[in-house]
Short mmCIF file of C-alpha atoms in Angstrom, two decimals:
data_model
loop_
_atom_site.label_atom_id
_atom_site.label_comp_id
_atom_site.label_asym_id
_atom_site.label_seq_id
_atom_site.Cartn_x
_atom_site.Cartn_y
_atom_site.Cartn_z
CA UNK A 13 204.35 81.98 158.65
CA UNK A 14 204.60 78.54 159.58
CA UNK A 15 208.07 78.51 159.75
CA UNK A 16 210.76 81.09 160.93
CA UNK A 17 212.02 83.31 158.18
CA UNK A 18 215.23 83.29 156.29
CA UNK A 19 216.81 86.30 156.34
CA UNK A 20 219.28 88.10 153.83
CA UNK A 21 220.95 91.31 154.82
CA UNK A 22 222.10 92.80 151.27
CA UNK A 23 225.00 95.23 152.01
CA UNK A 24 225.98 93.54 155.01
CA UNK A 25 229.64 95.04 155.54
CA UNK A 26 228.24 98.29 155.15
CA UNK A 27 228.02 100.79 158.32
CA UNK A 28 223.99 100.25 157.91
CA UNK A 29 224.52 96.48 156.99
CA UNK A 30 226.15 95.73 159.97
CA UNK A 31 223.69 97.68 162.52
CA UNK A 32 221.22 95.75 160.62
CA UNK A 33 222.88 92.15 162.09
CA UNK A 34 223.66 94.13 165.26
CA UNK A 35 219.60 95.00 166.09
CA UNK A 36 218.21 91.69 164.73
CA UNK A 37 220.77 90.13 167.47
CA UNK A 38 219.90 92.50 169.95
CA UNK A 39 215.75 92.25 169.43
CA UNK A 40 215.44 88.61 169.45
CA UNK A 41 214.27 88.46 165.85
CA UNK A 42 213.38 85.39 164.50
CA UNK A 43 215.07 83.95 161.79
CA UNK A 44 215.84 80.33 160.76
CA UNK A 45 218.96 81.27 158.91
CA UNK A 46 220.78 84.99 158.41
CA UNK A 47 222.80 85.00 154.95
CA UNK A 48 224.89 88.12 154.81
CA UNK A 49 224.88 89.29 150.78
CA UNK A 50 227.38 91.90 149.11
CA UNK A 51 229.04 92.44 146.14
CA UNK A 52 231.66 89.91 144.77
CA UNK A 53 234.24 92.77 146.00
CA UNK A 54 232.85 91.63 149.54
CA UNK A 55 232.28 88.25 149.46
CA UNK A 56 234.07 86.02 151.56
CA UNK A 57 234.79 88.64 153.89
CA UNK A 58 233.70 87.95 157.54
CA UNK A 59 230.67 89.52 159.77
CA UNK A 60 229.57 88.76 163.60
CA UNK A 61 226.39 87.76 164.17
CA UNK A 62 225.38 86.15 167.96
CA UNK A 63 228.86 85.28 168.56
CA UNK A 64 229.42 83.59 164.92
CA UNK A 65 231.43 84.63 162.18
CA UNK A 66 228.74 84.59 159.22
CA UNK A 67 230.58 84.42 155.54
CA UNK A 68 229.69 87.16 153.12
CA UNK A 69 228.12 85.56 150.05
CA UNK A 70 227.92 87.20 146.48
CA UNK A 71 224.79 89.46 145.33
CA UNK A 72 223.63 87.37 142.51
CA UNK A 73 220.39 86.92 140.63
CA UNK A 74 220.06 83.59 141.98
CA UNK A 75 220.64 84.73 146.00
CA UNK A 76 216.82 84.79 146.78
CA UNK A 77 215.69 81.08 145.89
CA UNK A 78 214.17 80.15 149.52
CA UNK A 79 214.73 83.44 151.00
CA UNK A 80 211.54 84.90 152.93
CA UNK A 81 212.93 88.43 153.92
CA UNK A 82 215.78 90.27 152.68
CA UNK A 83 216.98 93.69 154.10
CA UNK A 84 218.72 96.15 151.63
CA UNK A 85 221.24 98.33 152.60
CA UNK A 86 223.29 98.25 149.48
CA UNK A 87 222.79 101.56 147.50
CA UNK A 88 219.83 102.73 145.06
CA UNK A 89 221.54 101.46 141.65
CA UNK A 90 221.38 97.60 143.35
CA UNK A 91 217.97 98.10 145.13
CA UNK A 92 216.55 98.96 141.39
CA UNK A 93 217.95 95.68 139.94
CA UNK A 94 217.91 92.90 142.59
CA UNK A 95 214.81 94.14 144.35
CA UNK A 96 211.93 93.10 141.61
CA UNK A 97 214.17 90.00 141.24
CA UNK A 98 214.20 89.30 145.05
CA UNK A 99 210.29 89.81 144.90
CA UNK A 100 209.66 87.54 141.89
CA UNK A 101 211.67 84.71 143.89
CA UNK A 102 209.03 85.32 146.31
CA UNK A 103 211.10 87.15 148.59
CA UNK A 104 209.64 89.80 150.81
CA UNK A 105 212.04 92.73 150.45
CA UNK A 106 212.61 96.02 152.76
CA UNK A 107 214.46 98.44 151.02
CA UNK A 108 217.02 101.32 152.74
CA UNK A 109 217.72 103.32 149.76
CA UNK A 110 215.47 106.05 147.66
CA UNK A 111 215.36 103.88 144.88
CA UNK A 112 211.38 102.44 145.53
CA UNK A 113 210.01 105.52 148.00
CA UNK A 114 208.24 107.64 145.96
CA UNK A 115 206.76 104.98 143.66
CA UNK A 116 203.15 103.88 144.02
CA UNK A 117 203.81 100.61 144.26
CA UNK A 118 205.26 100.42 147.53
CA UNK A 119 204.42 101.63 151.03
CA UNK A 120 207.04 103.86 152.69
CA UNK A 121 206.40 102.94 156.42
CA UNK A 122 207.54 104.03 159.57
CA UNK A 123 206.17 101.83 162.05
CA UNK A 124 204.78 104.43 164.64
CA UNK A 125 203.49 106.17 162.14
CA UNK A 126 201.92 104.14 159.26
CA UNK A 127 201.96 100.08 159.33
CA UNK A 128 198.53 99.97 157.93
CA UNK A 129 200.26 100.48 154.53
CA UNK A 130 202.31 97.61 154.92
CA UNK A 131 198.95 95.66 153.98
CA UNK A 132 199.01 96.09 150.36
CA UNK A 133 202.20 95.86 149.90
CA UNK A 134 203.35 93.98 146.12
CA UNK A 135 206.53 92.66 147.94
CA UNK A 136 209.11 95.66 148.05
CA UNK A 137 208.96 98.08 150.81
CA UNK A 138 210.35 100.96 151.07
CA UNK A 139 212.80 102.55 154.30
CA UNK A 140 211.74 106.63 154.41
CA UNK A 141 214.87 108.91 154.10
CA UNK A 142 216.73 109.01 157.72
CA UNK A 143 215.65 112.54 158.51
CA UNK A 144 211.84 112.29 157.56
CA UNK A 145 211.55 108.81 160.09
CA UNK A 146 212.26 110.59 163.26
CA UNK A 147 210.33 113.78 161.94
CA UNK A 148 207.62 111.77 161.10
CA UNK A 149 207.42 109.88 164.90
CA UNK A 150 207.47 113.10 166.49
CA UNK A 151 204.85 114.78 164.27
CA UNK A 152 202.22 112.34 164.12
CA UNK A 153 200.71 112.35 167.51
CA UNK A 154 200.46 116.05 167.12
CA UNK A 155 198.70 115.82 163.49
CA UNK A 156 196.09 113.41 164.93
CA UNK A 157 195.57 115.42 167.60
CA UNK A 158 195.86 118.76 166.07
CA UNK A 159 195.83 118.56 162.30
CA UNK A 160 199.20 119.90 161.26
CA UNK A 161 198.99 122.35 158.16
CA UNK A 162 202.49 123.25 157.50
CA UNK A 163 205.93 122.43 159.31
CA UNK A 164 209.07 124.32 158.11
CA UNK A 165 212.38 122.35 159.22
CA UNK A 166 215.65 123.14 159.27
CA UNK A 167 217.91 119.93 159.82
CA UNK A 168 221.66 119.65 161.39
CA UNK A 169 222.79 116.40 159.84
CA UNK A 170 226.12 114.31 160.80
CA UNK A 171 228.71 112.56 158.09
CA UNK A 172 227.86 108.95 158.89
CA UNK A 173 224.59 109.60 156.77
CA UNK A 174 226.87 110.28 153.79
CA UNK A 175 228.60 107.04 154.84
CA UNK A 176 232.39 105.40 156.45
CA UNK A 177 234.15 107.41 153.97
CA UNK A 178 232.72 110.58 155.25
CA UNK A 179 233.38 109.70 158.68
CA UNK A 180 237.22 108.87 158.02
CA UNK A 181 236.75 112.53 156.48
CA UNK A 182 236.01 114.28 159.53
CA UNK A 183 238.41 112.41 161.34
CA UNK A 184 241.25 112.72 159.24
CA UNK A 185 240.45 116.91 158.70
CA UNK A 186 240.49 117.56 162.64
CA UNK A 187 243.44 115.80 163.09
CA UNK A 188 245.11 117.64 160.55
CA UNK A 189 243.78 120.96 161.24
CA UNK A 190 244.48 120.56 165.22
CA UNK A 191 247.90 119.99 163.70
CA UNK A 192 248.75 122.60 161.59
CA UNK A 193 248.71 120.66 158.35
CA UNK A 194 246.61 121.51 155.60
CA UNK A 195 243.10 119.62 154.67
CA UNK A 196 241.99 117.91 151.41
CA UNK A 197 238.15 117.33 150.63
CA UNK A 198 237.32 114.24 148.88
CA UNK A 199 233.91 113.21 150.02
CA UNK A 200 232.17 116.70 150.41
CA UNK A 201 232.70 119.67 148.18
CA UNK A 202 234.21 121.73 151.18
CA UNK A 203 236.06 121.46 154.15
CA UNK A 204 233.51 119.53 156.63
CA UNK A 205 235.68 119.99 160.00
CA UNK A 206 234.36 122.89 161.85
CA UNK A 207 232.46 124.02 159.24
CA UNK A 208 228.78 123.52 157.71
CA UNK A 209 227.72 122.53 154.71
CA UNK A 210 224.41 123.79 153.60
CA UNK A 211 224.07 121.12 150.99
CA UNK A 212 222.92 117.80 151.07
CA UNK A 213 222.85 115.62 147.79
CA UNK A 214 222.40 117.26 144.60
CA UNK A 215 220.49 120.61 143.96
CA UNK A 216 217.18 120.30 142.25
CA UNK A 217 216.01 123.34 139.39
CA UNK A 218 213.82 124.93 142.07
CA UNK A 219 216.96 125.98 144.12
CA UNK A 220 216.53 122.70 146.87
CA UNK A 221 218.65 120.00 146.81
CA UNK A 222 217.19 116.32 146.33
CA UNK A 223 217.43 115.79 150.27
CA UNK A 224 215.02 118.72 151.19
CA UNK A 225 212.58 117.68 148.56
CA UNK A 226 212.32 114.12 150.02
CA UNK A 227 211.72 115.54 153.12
CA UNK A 228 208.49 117.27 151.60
CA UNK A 229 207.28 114.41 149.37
CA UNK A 230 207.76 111.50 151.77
CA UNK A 231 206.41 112.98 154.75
CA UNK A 232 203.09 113.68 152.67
CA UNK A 233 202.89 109.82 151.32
CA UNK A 234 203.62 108.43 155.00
CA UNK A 235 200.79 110.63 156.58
CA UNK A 236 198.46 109.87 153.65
CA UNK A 237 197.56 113.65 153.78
CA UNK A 238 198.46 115.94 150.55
CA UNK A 239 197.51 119.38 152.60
CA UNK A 240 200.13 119.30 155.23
CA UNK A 241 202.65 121.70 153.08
CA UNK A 242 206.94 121.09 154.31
CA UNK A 243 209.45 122.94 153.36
CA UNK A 244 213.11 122.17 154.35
CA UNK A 245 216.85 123.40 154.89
CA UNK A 246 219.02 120.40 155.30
CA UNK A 247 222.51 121.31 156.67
CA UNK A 248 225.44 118.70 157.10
CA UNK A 249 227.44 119.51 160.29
CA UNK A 250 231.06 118.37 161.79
CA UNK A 251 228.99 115.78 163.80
CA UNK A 252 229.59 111.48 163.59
CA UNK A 253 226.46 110.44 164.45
CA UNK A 254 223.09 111.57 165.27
CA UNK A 255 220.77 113.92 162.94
CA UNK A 256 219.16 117.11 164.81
CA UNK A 257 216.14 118.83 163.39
CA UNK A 258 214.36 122.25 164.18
CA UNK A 259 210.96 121.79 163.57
CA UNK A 260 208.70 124.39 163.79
CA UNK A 261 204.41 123.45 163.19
CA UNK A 262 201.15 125.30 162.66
CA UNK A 263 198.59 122.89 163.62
CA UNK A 264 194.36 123.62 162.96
CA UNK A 265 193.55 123.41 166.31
CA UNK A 266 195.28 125.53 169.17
CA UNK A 267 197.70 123.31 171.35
CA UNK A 268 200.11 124.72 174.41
CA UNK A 269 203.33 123.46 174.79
CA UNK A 270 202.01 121.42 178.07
CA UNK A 271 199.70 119.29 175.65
CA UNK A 272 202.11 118.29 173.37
CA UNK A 273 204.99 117.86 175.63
CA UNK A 274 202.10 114.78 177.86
CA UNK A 275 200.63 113.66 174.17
CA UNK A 276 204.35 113.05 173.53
CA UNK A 277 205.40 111.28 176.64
CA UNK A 278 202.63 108.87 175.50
CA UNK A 279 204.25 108.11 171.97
CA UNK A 280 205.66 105.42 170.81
CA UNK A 281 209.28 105.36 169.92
CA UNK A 282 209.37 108.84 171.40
CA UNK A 283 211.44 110.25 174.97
CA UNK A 284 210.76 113.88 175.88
CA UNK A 285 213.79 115.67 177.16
CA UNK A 286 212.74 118.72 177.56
CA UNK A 287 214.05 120.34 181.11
CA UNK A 288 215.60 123.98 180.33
CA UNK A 289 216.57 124.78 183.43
CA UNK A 290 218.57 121.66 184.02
CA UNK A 291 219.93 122.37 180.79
CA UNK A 292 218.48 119.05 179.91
CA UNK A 293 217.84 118.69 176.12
CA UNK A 294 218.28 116.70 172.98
CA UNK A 295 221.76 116.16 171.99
CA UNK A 296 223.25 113.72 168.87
CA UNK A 297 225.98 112.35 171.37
CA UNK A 298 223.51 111.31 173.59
CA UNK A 299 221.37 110.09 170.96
CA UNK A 300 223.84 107.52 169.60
CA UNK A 301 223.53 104.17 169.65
CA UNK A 302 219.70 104.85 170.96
CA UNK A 303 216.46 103.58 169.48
CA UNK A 304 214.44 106.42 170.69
CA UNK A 305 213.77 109.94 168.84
CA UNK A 306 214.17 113.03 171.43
CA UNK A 307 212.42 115.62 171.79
CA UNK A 308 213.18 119.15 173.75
CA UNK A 309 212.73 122.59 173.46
CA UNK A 310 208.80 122.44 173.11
CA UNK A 311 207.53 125.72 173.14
CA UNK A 312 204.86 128.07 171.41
CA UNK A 313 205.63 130.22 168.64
CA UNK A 314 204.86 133.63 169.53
CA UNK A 315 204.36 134.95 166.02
CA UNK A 316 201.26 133.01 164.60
CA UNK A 317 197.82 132.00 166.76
CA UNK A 318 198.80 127.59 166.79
CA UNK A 319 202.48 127.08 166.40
CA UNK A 320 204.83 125.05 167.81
CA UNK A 321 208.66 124.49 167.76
CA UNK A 322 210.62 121.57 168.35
CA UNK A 323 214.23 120.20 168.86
CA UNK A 324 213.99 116.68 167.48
CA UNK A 325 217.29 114.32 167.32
CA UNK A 326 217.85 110.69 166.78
CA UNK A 327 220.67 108.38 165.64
CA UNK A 328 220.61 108.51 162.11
CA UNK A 329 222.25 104.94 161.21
CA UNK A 330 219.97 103.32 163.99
CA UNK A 331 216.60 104.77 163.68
CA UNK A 332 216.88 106.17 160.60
CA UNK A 333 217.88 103.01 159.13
CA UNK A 334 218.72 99.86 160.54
CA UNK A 335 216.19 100.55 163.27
CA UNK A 336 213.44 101.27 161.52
CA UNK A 337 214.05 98.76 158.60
CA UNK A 338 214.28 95.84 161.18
CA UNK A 339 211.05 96.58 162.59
CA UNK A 340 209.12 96.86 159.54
CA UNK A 341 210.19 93.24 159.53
CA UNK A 342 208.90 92.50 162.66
CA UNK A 343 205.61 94.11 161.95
CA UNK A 344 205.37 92.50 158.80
CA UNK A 345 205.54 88.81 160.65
CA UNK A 346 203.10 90.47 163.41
CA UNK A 347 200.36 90.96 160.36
CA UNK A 348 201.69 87.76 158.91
CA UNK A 349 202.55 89.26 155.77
CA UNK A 350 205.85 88.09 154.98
CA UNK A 351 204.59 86.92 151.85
CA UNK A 352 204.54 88.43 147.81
CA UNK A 353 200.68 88.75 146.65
#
């Protein structure tokens, strides 16, 4: 571009909005103007943004007349309307809900992973589900290397992906349960404090629920590779922030933990923390507020000739959303393709 971008965040006084603002401030993005964008219940509300207070301005069909890039964080029922309009303004849109990732149409991109795709894209792109991005930086060093065939994951999954109501949830249930006083559950269909919920969105007819499934599809689309087979357990736990995974690969070709613990060290986006007897590993609370994805407890599996477990964890509203959909901007204006064919 000629010029520096304009830049709408849509869903700006969201939890995901608002790290949005925060990690365009904080990485020096460049923008001629930021417009903030909710819904009229929003508007006129206040954000910070490099030391200003921004005014929130009403989603309309008319917000994207000379706006280059807009960032969606504003649910999948808005992304599906204001999206295609955003594009046929000419706007450049990078989208954080499910509502464009399995479509053909659009690349799903993690930026370690695959920003070739971003090259044909029709002017939407799409944000991968928050538990599939930091699988997918951790996994595809090894599948270059190695060739993964088949990765079975089991994820441990904090509130704030549900959002701030499910936070104020957890919250409120400790309180009252480290009091004496009885609980009510209004955001998840059981108690959340202290407990686990084996259950993340809806449940599909094949006995998965809608969150393990895009686990499986998406991570096929972003390695471009239809023979690496997933299957997933997705668990929500009494956590705030920060999603843990245990991964567990069979690869083609043999590798020892010692190879993939140095390809690793080497990846992008990726810090190894892997130092048992310091009791040094991956942990959400350390993980929060981070832009990396860490990864511990490398080891071989003992029960098949090339497998490999994992303890993967990053911060679920950074990386797995803001994070990632900020720079799939910046790569974007890197291949100088914040334009719509």
């Amino acid at each position: 571009m000629s010029k520096n971008p304009v830049v709408a965040v849509v869903g700006a006084t969201g939890a995901v909005g608002q790290e949005m603002l925060k990690v365009l401030e904080q990485r020096n993005f460049p923008y001629s103007e930021v417009i903030p964008m909710a819904s009229a219940r929003s508007a006129g509300k206040k954000v910070e943004f490099k030391g200003e207070e921004l005014t929130v301005v009403e989603l309309t069909e008319d917000s994207f007349e000379g706006v280059d890039l807009a960032l969606f964080s504003a649910g999948g029922s808005t992304s599906e309307k204001f999206a295609p309009i955003a594009a046929k303004a000419g706007c450049v849109v990078v989208d954080n809900s499910s509502a464009w990732r399995m479509n053909d149409e659009c690349p799903l991109v993690v930026p370690e992973v695959n920003p070739h795709d971003l090259d044909w894209h029709k002017g939407i792109i799409a944000n991968p589900n928050c538990s599939t991005i930091q699988m997918m930086v951790a996994l595809k060093p090894i599948h270059d290397e190695a060739k993964i065939k088949r990765v079975v994951v089991s994820t441990y999954q904090a509130v704030s992906g549900t959002g701030q109501k499910a936070i104020e949830e957890l919250e409120n249930q400790t309180r009252r349960l480290m009091s004496g006083q009885p609980v009510v559950a209004d955001v998840y269909p059981h108690q959340i404090a202290f407990n686990c919920l084996p259950h993340i969105d809806v449940f599909m007819d094949n006995g998965y629920t809608k969150e393990e499934m895009k686990m499986v599809h998406e991570t096929v689309k972003i390695m471009g590779d239809a023979s690496i087979k997933v299957t997933a357990t997705c668990v929500r736990v009494p956590c705030f922030y920060g999603h843990s995974e245990s991964i567990n690969i069979e690869t083609e070709e043999k590798m020892t933990a010692d190879d993939v613990r140095a390809l690793l060290a080497k990846a992008p986006g990726v810090v190894v923390e892997d130092y048992p007897e310091k009791k040094a590993y991956p942990m959400p609370i350390n993980a929060a507020g981070e832009d990396a994805t860490y990864v511990g407890r490398i080891r071989e599996d003992e029960t098949i000739e090339n497998g490999i477990n994992m303890w993967v964890v990053s911060d679920n509203i950074r990386k797995g959303a803001a994070l990632n959909t900020v720079q799939i901007a910046e790569t974007l204006m890197e291949r100088d393709l914040v334009r719509v064919p």
